Amino acid sequence: MTLLDALDYAGVAVFAATGALAASRKQLDIIGFVFLAAVTGTGGGTLRDLVLGQAPVFWVSRPVYLVVCVGVALVVFVTAHLVESRYRLLLWLDAVGMAAYSVMGAAKGLAISGSPVVALVTGMMTACLGGILRDLLSGEPSVLLRPEIYVSAALSGAGGFVAATLIGAPLVAASAIGVALAFIVRGGAIRYGWAFSPYRPRPGRPPEDVM
Amino acid sequence: MTLLDALDYAGVAVFAATGALAASRKQLDIIGFVFLAAVTGTGGGTLRDLVLGQAPVFWVSRPVYLVVCVGVALVVFVTAHLVESRYRLLLWLDAVGMAAYSVMGAAKGLAISGSPVVALVTGMMTACLGGILRDLLSGEPSVLLRPEIYVSAALSGAGGFVAATLIGAPLVAASAIGVALAFIVRGGAIRYGWAFSPYRPRPGRPPEDVM
Amino acid sequence: MTLLDALDYAGVAVFAATGALAASRKQLDIIGFVFLAAVTGTGGGTLRDLVLGQAPVFWVSRPVYLVVCVGVALVVFVTAHLVESRYRLLLWLDAVGMAAYSVMGAAKGLAISGSPVVALVTGMMTACLGGILRDLLSGEPSVLLRPEIYVSAALSGAGGFVAATLIGAPLVAASAIGVALAFIVRGGAIRYGWAFSPYRPRPGRPPEDVM
C-alpha cells in the first residue's frame, strides 16, 4: 500500500464517520447510517475521477472502499451515543478527512492533467464535496456557509502539496506539508474561530422585496 | 426489446410521472413538469452510467428515453387534477420505479464490474437518486429522511437480484425476484409504516448550541 | 478564438459573476466568492461534458476557464457594493449566461450525438445547471421554482439554434438566432413577468396531512 493509498483510505474512512454522525444526529436507521457514510466517504473522489476522465471511478475498480464505509457506519451506529458532542467530533473528523483529501485530489489532478491550476481545483473539490453532499442530504447547515474558514483550508492543503511538488519535494514530504497545512488552517478555524473578514456592505434582501 | 430494456423504460416512465406529480403539487408550468419529469426519470441512470464509465450516457445514445419523459409529463399535466391524493400516488409510483431501477442498476453494475458489492451500490444509487433529485429541486421533504424504509428496499431488490444471479438463476427469474422484493419491502413501508427502529439516544442539537 | 469559444468564455464569465453576487448577498468571504463563482461558472459545462463522454472535462483541458472565474470573483468582491440591486443584476447576468450556454450546450450535444433531441437537452441542462447549483449552495430560492419563465427560455435558445442548423444556416447565424431567442424570452420574463399559466387545480398538501 502506497502513501497515497493510505491517505485515500483514511480520507474515505473519516468522511464516512462524519456521514454516520450526521445520521445519528438526525436519528436515522442503520441503513440511513450506511447510506450517508457511503455518500460522504466516496462523493468527493467520485466527482474527481469523473471530471478527470478516470471512469469507472475508484470504488468500482476497488470495492473495498465501500466495505470500509459500511464498517465505519456500523461502528458509529453502536458507539455514537458515547460521544459527548457528536457535532464537535463530526467537525474534527471532517477536518482530518478534508486535509487528506485535499492532497489526494491535488495529487491525482496534477498527475493526470499536468496543470497546477487544475490540481488546486480537484484538490479543493475532492476535499469539499463529501461534506457538501452530507449537509445537503441530512439537512444540516452547510459547512460552506458557516463563517469560519473551510474552503480556504482545502485550498491551502492542495496549494502546499502542489508548490512543494513543483519545487521538487518528494511525494512523502509534499503530502505531509499539504495535509499539515490544511489541518492546521481548518483546526484553527474550528478551535479559535479563524475567519476572513466577510463581505460586509449589506446583506441581500429577499428576492420579493427586490423585484 | 429485452427484459432489461422493458424494466428500464418502466423505471424511467414511472419516475418521470413522480417528477411531474411533484411539479403539479408545486403548481409549476408545463415546462416545469417536463423538466422535473426528465430529471427524475433519467437522474439515477445517468449517475450509474457515469460511475461505470459508460459515457455517453444511455439517453444520449437512445434519445427515445427523453421522449418518454416528455410524453409522461404531458399526460400528468392534463390528468393530475383527477387524482384524489397526488402525494400518495407519487409514493406508490416511486415504489414501482425504485423496484425496477434497483434491479436495472444492479444488473448493469454486475455486468460491467463483475463485483457483487459494486452491483449493490449501483442498484441502490440508481434506484434512489431520481427521487433525491426530485425532492431537492421541488423542495419536498426528502424520501430519505422520512422514517419509513426506503434505501433498504432498494438494497433488498439489488441484493435479491445479485444473490439469485450468483446461484445461477436465469436473468428473468433473478429480475423478478429483485423487483418483487424491493416492491414488497417498500410497499409494506408505505402501507403499514414498516421501519427499522431508528437510532434513539438523543437528537442532534443545533450547531450554534454546540460550538 | 472561434465564435463558440467566445460564447463559452462569455457564459463562464457571466455565470461566475452571478455566483459571486450570490456570495455577496450572503456576505461570504473572498474564498466563498471564488468558490461560488467557479461552481456556477463551470457547473453546467461540466455535466454537459460528462454525459456526452467528453472527459476530462473542458476546464481540465483548458484551465484558463478557472482563471476567468477567479478574476471575475475578485472584481465582484471589490465592486458589488456599488450596485443598487445586486439581485436584479444577478438576474440579468444570469439571463446573458443562460442564453450563451443554451447555444453552446446544444452545439456540443448536436456535434457529438447527432441527435436534435439530445441537443435540446444538453442545451437546456448546460444553461440551467449553473444557476441551480448556485441557488442550492447559497440558499437562495431556486430560479426554477420562480413563477416566471426560465427553463423555457433555455429551451427556446437551444431549439432556435438546432432548428436553424437543421435548415442549413451557418454556425454564426444559428448561434445568433439561438442566443437572441433565449435572451428575449428570459428578458421578457424578468421585465414584464412573462409566465405560462401555472398548473392551477390545487396546491399540494404537506406530506403529513396526506399519509
XYZ file of C-alpha atoms in Angstrom:
633
model
C 0.000 0.000 0.000
C 1.487 3.296 -1.080
C 1.315 6.556 0.857
C -1.399 7.939 -1.416
C -3.451 4.778 -0.927
C -3.169 5.179 2.828
C -4.280 8.823 2.603
C -7.167 7.749 0.405
C -8.419 5.087 2.822
C -8.017 7.493 5.713
C -9.996 10.158 3.878
C -12.796 7.763 2.954
C -12.989 6.335 6.485
C -13.131 9.621 8.372
C -15.548 11.216 5.929
C -17.719 8.104 6.229
C -17.626 8.581 10.014
C -18.838 12.177 9.655
C -21.701 10.978 7.460
C -22.679 8.396 10.062
C -22.501 11.028 12.816
C -24.837 13.250 10.801
C -27.187 10.256 10.520
C -27.059 9.760 14.290
C -27.883 13.443 14.875
C -30.935 13.000 12.642
C -31.830 9.689 14.351
C -31.929 7.735 11.086
C -31.959 3.918 10.995
C -28.939 1.696 10.327
C -29.365 1.853 6.551
C -29.505 5.623 6.745
C -26.151 5.487 8.569
C -24.639 3.301 5.825
C -26.070 5.467 3.052
C -24.840 8.793 4.427
C -21.466 7.237 5.298
C -21.025 5.917 1.759
C -22.120 9.144 0.053
C -19.922 11.318 2.259
C -16.963 8.929 2.069
C -16.937 8.477 -1.690
C -18.661 11.616 -3.052
C -15.610 13.833 -3.457
C -13.445 11.142 -5.024
C -16.232 10.152 -7.398
C -16.548 13.655 -8.848
C -12.740 13.960 -9.003
C -12.469 10.759 -11.056
C -15.359 11.792 -13.320
C -14.007 15.217 -14.268
C -10.520 13.780 -14.802
C -11.899 11.099 -17.126
C -10.995 8.241 -14.767
C -14.203 6.216 -15.104
C -15.107 3.614 -13.919
C -14.459 5.518 -10.703
C -12.211 4.341 -7.864
C -14.789 2.409 -5.834
C -15.968 0.479 -8.892
C -12.411 -0.703 -9.541
C -11.743 -1.348 -5.837
C -14.979 -2.152 -3.984
C -13.092 -2.458 -0.703
C -13.650 1.286 -0.252
C -17.355 0.536 0.060
C -16.678 -2.140 2.653
C -14.735 0.446 4.664
C -17.742 2.799 4.591
C -20.128 0.072 5.753
C -17.783 -0.951 8.554
C -17.354 2.602 9.763
C -21.131 3.179 9.699
C -21.689 0.082 11.873
C -19.060 1.159 14.394
C -20.576 4.637 14.659
C -24.085 3.182 14.983
C -23.134 1.268 18.141
C -20.801 3.872 19.672
C -22.141 7.346 18.773
C -24.170 7.689 21.975
C -20.922 7.533 23.985
C -19.712 10.771 22.466
C -20.285 13.958 24.434
C -20.704 16.253 21.422
C -21.244 14.436 18.177
C -21.238 17.674 16.167
C -17.852 18.685 17.544
C -16.444 15.225 16.754
C -18.001 15.463 13.293
C -16.236 18.784 12.695
C -12.845 17.476 13.754
C -13.097 14.250 11.771
C -14.277 16.307 8.835
C -11.092 18.388 9.216
C -8.934 15.240 9.056
C -10.760 13.902 6.016
C -10.657 17.259 4.303
C -6.892 17.535 4.864
C -6.221 14.032 3.500
C -8.474 14.583 0.508
C -7.146 17.997 -0.443
C -3.769 16.330 -1.055
C -5.192 13.188 -2.693
C -7.310 15.239 -5.076
C -4.445 17.573 -5.936
C -2.045 14.656 -6.496
C -4.420 12.876 -8.864
C -5.299 16.099 -10.689
C -1.633 17.005 -11.127
C -0.678 13.515 -12.288
C -3.423 13.364 -14.905
C -3.693 16.933 -16.192
C -0.186 18.218 -15.518
C -1.717 21.604 -14.651
C -1.189 23.138 -11.186
C -4.411 25.169 -11.527
C -6.427 22.034 -12.238
C -4.704 20.312 -9.310
C -5.810 23.103 -6.976
C -9.400 22.727 -8.117
C -9.543 18.926 -7.979
C -7.948 19.095 -4.524
C -10.489 21.627 -3.298
C -13.395 19.819 -4.942
C -12.476 16.404 -3.616
C -11.999 17.799 -0.125
C -15.250 19.778 -0.033
C -17.809 17.750 -1.966
C -18.324 14.936 0.526
C -19.186 17.408 3.255
C -21.463 19.421 0.979
C -23.421 16.296 -0.007
C -23.655 15.187 3.637
C -25.015 18.555 4.739
C -27.483 18.812 1.839
C -28.839 15.276 2.322
C -29.053 15.414 6.104
C -30.426 18.962 6.242
C -27.556 20.338 8.345
C -26.450 23.930 7.671
C -23.735 23.678 5.028
C -20.108 23.844 6.208
C -19.588 26.201 3.278
C -21.926 28.875 4.605
C -20.554 28.808 8.155
C -18.428 31.843 8.914
C -15.188 30.025 9.731
C -12.639 29.095 7.107
C -13.327 25.847 5.234
C -12.735 26.020 1.503
C -9.577 28.052 2.138
C -8.161 25.271 4.288
C -8.695 22.776 1.469
C -7.068 25.220 -0.919
C -4.082 25.602 1.443
C -3.604 21.843 1.517
C -3.792 21.481 -2.247
C -1.609 24.554 -2.713
C 1.028 23.329 -0.252
C 1.221 19.970 -1.980
C 1.417 21.463 -5.475
C 4.000 24.084 -4.508
C 6.193 21.529 -2.726
C 5.937 19.166 -5.697
C 6.804 21.901 -8.193
C 9.992 22.786 -6.310
C 10.993 19.127 -6.359
C 9.971 17.797 -2.939
C 9.484 14.025 -2.813
C 5.914 12.742 -2.645
C 6.024 11.931 1.083
C 7.257 15.384 2.053
C 4.871 17.211 -0.260
C 1.950 15.188 1.062
C 2.906 15.790 4.671
C 3.188 19.540 4.034
C -0.177 19.670 2.332
C -2.042 17.618 4.943
C -0.450 19.561 7.808
C -1.274 22.952 6.249
C -4.897 22.069 5.568
C -5.411 20.589 9.029
C -3.752 23.497 10.859
C -5.782 26.102 8.986
C -9.067 24.284 9.488
C -8.222 23.315 13.068
C -7.519 26.955 13.893
C -10.850 27.884 12.361
C -12.710 25.344 14.500
C -10.800 25.996 17.710
C -10.261 29.748 17.547
C -12.914 30.785 15.053
C -10.388 31.905 12.417
C -12.220 33.628 9.601
C -11.567 36.049 6.796
C -13.422 39.272 7.240
C -16.631 38.608 5.369
C -18.011 40.834 2.683
C -19.850 43.437 4.750
C -21.598 46.273 2.918
C -25.124 44.958 3.370
C -26.898 41.640 3.361
C -29.058 40.584 0.425
C -32.750 41.423 0.597
C -35.355 38.730 -0.065
C -35.997 38.402 -3.819
C -39.612 39.546 -3.319
C -38.508 42.951 -1.997
C -36.211 43.487 -4.943
C -38.392 42.583 -7.870
C -36.804 -5.344 -26.672
C -35.181 -7.380 -23.930
C -36.457 -7.782 -20.371
C -33.900 -5.312 -19.031
C -34.913 -2.775 -21.660
C -38.541 -3.142 -20.593
C -37.592 -2.638 -16.934
C -35.581 0.389 -17.919
C -38.404 2.064 -19.827
C -40.808 1.250 -16.993
C -38.418 2.778 -14.438
C -37.907 5.938 -16.478
C -41.643 6.337 -17.144
C -42.864 5.940 -13.573
C -40.083 8.068 -12.115
C -40.905 10.709 -14.717
C -44.536 10.532 -13.524
C -43.461 11.135 -9.916
C -41.448 14.161 -11.042
C -44.473 15.536 -12.881
C -46.679 14.922 -9.820
C -44.213 16.859 -7.678
C -44.433 19.672 -10.250
C -48.235 19.616 -10.007
C -48.073 19.810 -6.207
C -45.890 22.913 -6.584
C -48.183 24.334 -9.312
C -45.362 24.775 -11.828
C -45.991 25.428 -15.527
C -45.858 22.815 -18.309
C -42.097 23.218 -18.816
C -41.568 22.728 -15.090
C -43.459 19.454 -15.425
C -41.242 18.327 -18.307
C -38.069 19.392 -16.523
C -38.815 17.632 -13.218
C -40.059 14.563 -15.121
C -36.848 14.356 -17.153
C -34.525 14.907 -14.185
C -36.339 12.367 -12.014
C -36.686 9.842 -14.830
C -33.105 9.909 -16.019
C -31.107 11.078 -12.960
C -30.358 7.709 -11.405
C -29.405 6.033 -14.675
C -27.199 8.963 -15.631
C -25.089 8.700 -12.476
C -24.978 4.889 -12.847
C -23.594 5.173 -16.379
C -21.098 7.869 -15.358
C -19.532 5.965 -12.450
C -19.376 2.772 -14.514
C -17.572 4.611 -17.322
C -20.464 4.165 -19.778
C -20.428 7.678 -21.262
C -22.075 8.976 -23.416
C -24.884 8.009 -21.053
C -27.942 5.986 -22.009
C -30.244 8.820 -23.054
C -27.576 10.329 -25.324
C -27.272 7.012 -27.171
C -31.043 6.450 -27.192
C -32.931 9.759 -27.082
C -36.278 7.921 -27.045
C -35.980 7.867 -23.241
C -36.323 11.640 -23.293
C -39.408 11.400 -25.491
C -40.926 9.048 -22.911
C -40.321 11.621 -20.155
C -41.916 14.423 -22.178
C -44.936 12.272 -23.023
C -45.444 11.256 -19.398
C -45.163 14.873 -18.252
C -47.879 15.941 -20.724
C -50.217 13.151 -19.623
C -49.767 14.062 -15.964
C -50.267 17.778 -16.751
C -53.769 17.144 -18.125
C -54.822 14.399 -15.684
C -53.222 15.150 -12.291
C -56.269 17.086 -11.001
C -58.337 13.889 -11.305
C -56.236 12.149 -8.660
C -57.576 12.191 -5.099
C -54.171 12.227 -3.386
C -51.301 13.097 -5.678
C -48.737 12.557 -2.926
C -49.984 9.042 -2.246
C -49.909 8.228 -5.981
C -46.422 9.730 -6.156
C -45.252 7.439 -3.344
C -46.644 4.295 -4.974
C -45.302 5.112 -8.442
C -41.992 5.943 -6.820
C -42.048 2.456 -5.267
C -42.570 0.843 -8.691
C -39.794 2.892 -10.273
C -37.473 2.232 -7.381
C -38.057 -1.543 -7.625
C -37.425 -1.610 -11.384
C -34.326 0.546 -11.065
C -32.773 -1.348 -8.165
C -32.594 -4.393 -10.467
C -31.553 -2.437 -13.581
C -28.756 -0.700 -11.709
C -27.534 -3.909 -10.106
C -27.628 -5.781 -13.426
C -25.582 -3.131 -15.217
C -23.133 -2.806 -12.320
C -22.631 -6.570 -12.133
C -22.191 -6.911 -15.889
C -19.572 -4.174 -16.089
C -17.614 -4.506 -12.849
C -18.136 -8.183 -12.044
C -18.276 -7.230 -8.366
C -21.396 -8.019 -6.293
C -20.571 -5.182 -3.882
C -20.424 -2.668 -6.708
C -23.685 -4.096 -8.084
C -25.414 -3.488 -4.738
C -24.262 0.113 -4.741
C -25.128 0.892 -8.359
C -28.540 -0.720 -7.793
C -29.181 1.359 -4.666
C -27.828 4.525 -6.257
C -29.816 4.198 -9.474
C -32.984 3.484 -7.504
C -32.603 6.358 -5.030
C -31.035 9.220 -6.958
C -34.011 10.188 -9.119
C -36.185 10.622 -6.028
C -33.486 12.539 -4.172
C -33.057 14.992 -7.049
C -36.855 15.386 -7.394
C -37.244 16.161 -3.705
C -34.273 18.561 -3.618
C -35.398 20.504 -6.704
C -39.073 20.675 -5.784
C -38.496 21.428 -2.107
C -40.382 18.357 -0.839
C -39.052 16.673 2.312
C -36.565 14.027 1.110
C -37.832 10.422 0.921
C -34.507 9.508 2.521
C -35.221 11.356 5.739
C -38.741 10.012 6.148
C -38.960 7.400 8.912
C -40.196 4.517 6.772
C -37.868 2.172 4.946
C -36.655 3.403 1.558
C -32.966 2.811 0.885
C -33.299 -0.654 2.454
C -35.991 -1.573 -0.053
C -33.684 -0.624 -2.915
C -30.917 -2.627 -1.296
C -33.236 -5.656 -0.955
C -34.057 -5.503 -4.649
C -30.424 -5.228 -5.709
C -29.422 -7.905 -3.188
C -32.145 -10.317 -4.315
C -31.116 -9.916 -7.923
C -27.402 -10.335 -7.213
C -27.907 -13.343 -4.914
C -30.205 -15.079 -7.397
C -27.767 -14.423 -10.221
C -24.795 -15.716 -8.213
C -26.567 -19.046 -7.506
C -27.256 -19.417 -11.209
C -30.828 -18.184 -11.677
C -31.670 -17.061 -15.216
C -31.998 -13.330 -15.832
C -35.796 -13.306 -15.913
C -36.121 -15.123 -12.589
C -33.436 -13.065 -10.868
C -35.034 -9.835 -12.081
C -38.486 -10.903 -10.950
C -37.158 -11.811 -7.501
C -35.356 -8.497 -7.173
C -38.260 -6.333 -8.329
C -40.738 -8.237 -6.149
C -38.535 -7.984 -3.051
C -37.934 -4.269 -3.434
C -41.611 -3.526 -4.098
C -42.885 -5.679 -1.201
C -40.483 -4.079 1.273
C -41.244 -0.537 0.135
C -44.971 -1.243 -0.214
C -45.093 -2.538 3.350
C -43.301 0.590 4.494
C -45.847 2.866 2.759
C -48.963 0.828 3.702
C -48.062 -0.324 7.230
C -45.339 2.131 8.172
C -42.611 -0.530 8.317
C -39.451 0.968 9.743
C -36.260 -0.078 11.423
C -36.024 1.195 14.932
C -34.226 4.483 14.471
C -31.105 5.448 16.313
C -32.563 6.810 19.560
C -30.196 8.088 22.244
C -30.814 11.787 21.653
C -31.423 14.100 18.723
C -28.684 16.409 17.469
C -28.574 19.905 18.920
C -28.408 22.941 16.609
C -24.775 23.641 15.690
C -24.953 27.011 17.493
C -25.619 25.336 20.858
C -22.658 23.005 20.420
C -19.921 25.362 19.301
C -10.699 32.047 -30.981
C -13.793 30.726 -32.681
C -17.330 32.019 -32.163
C -18.236 29.066 -29.948
C -15.151 29.670 -27.819
C -16.197 33.288 -27.363
C -19.714 32.245 -26.340
C -18.215 29.765 -23.931
C -15.954 32.287 -22.213
C -18.818 34.760 -22.056
C -21.095 32.147 -20.490
C -18.493 31.125 -17.915
C -17.680 34.727 -17.021
C -21.238 35.989 -16.534
C -22.329 32.874 -14.666
C -19.258 33.267 -12.457
C -20.370 36.837 -11.801
C -23.827 35.672 -10.706
C -22.207 33.181 -8.331
C -20.065 35.946 -6.851
C -23.124 38.202 -6.497
C -24.924 35.439 -4.620
C -21.865 35.200 -2.345
C -22.016 38.955 -1.726
C -25.729 38.733 -0.845
C -24.810 36.050 1.711
C -21.813 38.093 2.962
C -19.347 35.247 2.444
C -15.571 35.796 2.469
C -13.335 36.128 -0.594
C -12.862 32.357 -0.922
C -16.623 31.887 -0.777
C -16.861 34.329 -3.690
C -14.301 32.340 -5.699
C -15.922 29.008 -4.862
C -19.464 30.022 -5.820
C -18.156 31.782 -8.930
C -16.285 28.669 -10.054
C -19.153 26.256 -9.341
C -21.715 28.460 -11.085
C -19.416 29.247 -13.999
C -18.329 25.702 -14.752
C -21.165 23.509 -13.378
C -23.345 23.349 -16.453
C -20.493 22.709 -18.861
C -19.034 20.037 -16.585
C -22.240 17.981 -16.584
C -22.615 18.529 -20.354
C -19.120 17.122 -20.994
C -19.688 14.209 -18.598
C -22.938 12.960 -20.137
C -21.518 13.353 -23.645
C -18.463 11.303 -22.716
C -16.056 14.233 -23.132
C -13.944 13.622 -20.026
C -11.531 15.050 -18.907
C -13.961 17.959 -18.925
C -13.343 21.333 -20.563
C -11.705 23.121 -17.636
C -9.259 20.262 -17.058
C -8.081 20.528 -20.671
C -8.083 24.343 -20.603
C -7.510 25.639 -17.065
C -7.817 29.232 -18.268
C -11.572 28.942 -17.654
C -10.782 28.653 -13.955
C -8.601 31.730 -14.090
C -11.534 33.618 -15.615
C -13.763 32.564 -12.699
C -11.211 33.691 -10.118
C -10.713 37.036 -11.860
C -14.450 37.675 -12.065
C -14.913 36.790 -8.393
C -12.215 39.298 -7.390
C -13.767 42.068 -9.476
C -17.198 41.431 -7.977
C -15.707 41.319 -4.461
C -14.396 44.885 -4.767
C -17.285 46.358 -6.769
C -20.518 44.642 -5.648
C -21.359 47.284 -3.060
C -21.608 49.878 -5.838
C -24.568 48.095 -7.359
C -28.030 49.368 -6.443
C -29.771 45.977 -6.636
C -27.422 43.049 -6.709
C -30.290 40.587 -7.147
C -31.589 42.404 -10.221
C -28.084 42.486 -11.711
C -27.697 38.815 -10.870
C -30.914 38.007 -12.742
C -29.870 39.938 -15.864
C -26.356 38.492 -15.963
C -27.866 35.082 -15.402
C -30.053 35.696 -18.456
C -26.984 36.506 -20.584
C -25.126 33.422 -19.363
C -28.159 31.235 -19.848
C -28.601 32.444 -23.429
C -24.939 31.853 -24.320
C -24.932 28.442 -22.687
C -28.169 27.202 -24.221
C -26.494 27.546 -27.632
C -23.092 26.212 -26.509
C -24.667 23.151 -24.929
C -26.881 22.477 -27.922
C -23.984 22.901 -30.349
C -21.773 20.436 -28.474
C -24.627 17.968 -27.995
C -25.530 18.098 -31.689
C -21.920 17.739 -32.815
C -21.271 14.700 -30.639
C -24.567 12.804 -30.637
C -26.034 13.939 -33.969
C -29.469 13.879 -32.326
C -31.565 17.091 -32.197
C -33.428 15.785 -29.121
C -30.177 15.250 -27.243
C -29.011 18.705 -28.348
C -32.145 20.279 -26.855
C -31.480 18.556 -23.547
C -27.763 19.297 -23.345
C -28.555 22.922 -24.238
C -31.193 23.196 -21.533
C -29.068 21.346 -18.984
C -25.925 23.376 -19.590
C -27.896 26.604 -19.379
C -29.784 25.749 -16.197
C -27.397 23.719 -14.048
C -25.031 26.501 -13.031
C -27.916 28.547 -11.667
C -29.450 25.555 -9.903
C -26.166 24.763 -8.146
C -25.659 28.424 -7.212
C -29.125 28.661 -5.685
C -28.822 25.323 -3.832
C -25.400 26.130 -2.381
C -26.169 29.716 -1.414
C -29.653 29.001 -0.083
C -31.439 31.375 -2.499
C -34.891 30.331 -3.738
C -34.274 28.353 -6.925
C -34.734 30.177 -10.242
C -36.565 27.040 -11.381
C -39.357 27.411 -8.850
C -39.937 31.118 -9.505
C -43.113 31.748 -11.473
C -41.522 33.454 -14.461
C -40.237 31.552 -17.465
C -36.702 30.188 -17.127
C -36.259 26.655 -18.437
C -38.457 27.533 -21.423
C -36.104 30.351 -22.364
C -33.166 27.947 -22.371
C -35.204 25.538 -24.454
C -36.051 28.332 -26.918
C -32.379 29.138 -27.346
C -31.381 25.512 -27.882
C -34.388 24.960 -30.154
C -33.677 28.050 -32.231
C -30.068 27.000 -32.727
C -30.943 23.405 -33.621
C -33.760 24.380 -35.993
C -31.606 26.955 -37.777
C -28.766 24.452 -38.084
C -31.056 21.733 -39.448
C -32.328 24.010 -42.230
C -28.752 24.786 -43.180
C -27.985 28.116 -41.507
C -24.272 28.783 -40.955
C -22.947 28.498 -37.419
C -22.775 32.252 -36.806
C -26.372 32.830 -37.853
C -27.721 29.822 -35.962
C -25.876 30.886 -32.817
C -27.109 34.461 -33.065
C -30.689 33.267 -33.509
C -30.440 30.939 -30.528
C -28.819 33.463 -28.183
C -31.266 36.193 -29.187
C -34.316 33.963 -28.729
C -33.238 32.755 -25.296
C -32.358 36.257 -24.105
C -35.569 37.849 -25.417
C -37.766 35.208 -23.802
C -35.960 35.376 -20.472
C -35.643 39.159 -20.596
C -39.378 39.465 -21.143
C -39.953 37.195 -18.184
C -37.761 39.344 -15.917
C -39.003 42.724 -17.198
C -42.678 42.018 -17.777
C -43.235 38.911 -15.664
C -43.949 36.665 -18.660
C -45.126 33.300 -17.435
C -47.067 30.318 -18.641
C -50.278 29.845 -16.776
C -49.214 27.550 -13.977
C -50.922 24.309 -13.151
C -53.811 25.530 -11.014
C -56.248 22.959 -9.606
C -54.942 22.974 -6.068
C -51.616 23.214 -4.258
C -50.033 20.119 -2.706
C -50.785 19.439 0.943
C -47.951 18.774 3.397
C -46.994 15.060 3.322
C -48.110 14.663 6.962
C -51.720 15.581 6.123
C -51.816 13.075 3.281
C -50.347 9.983 4.889
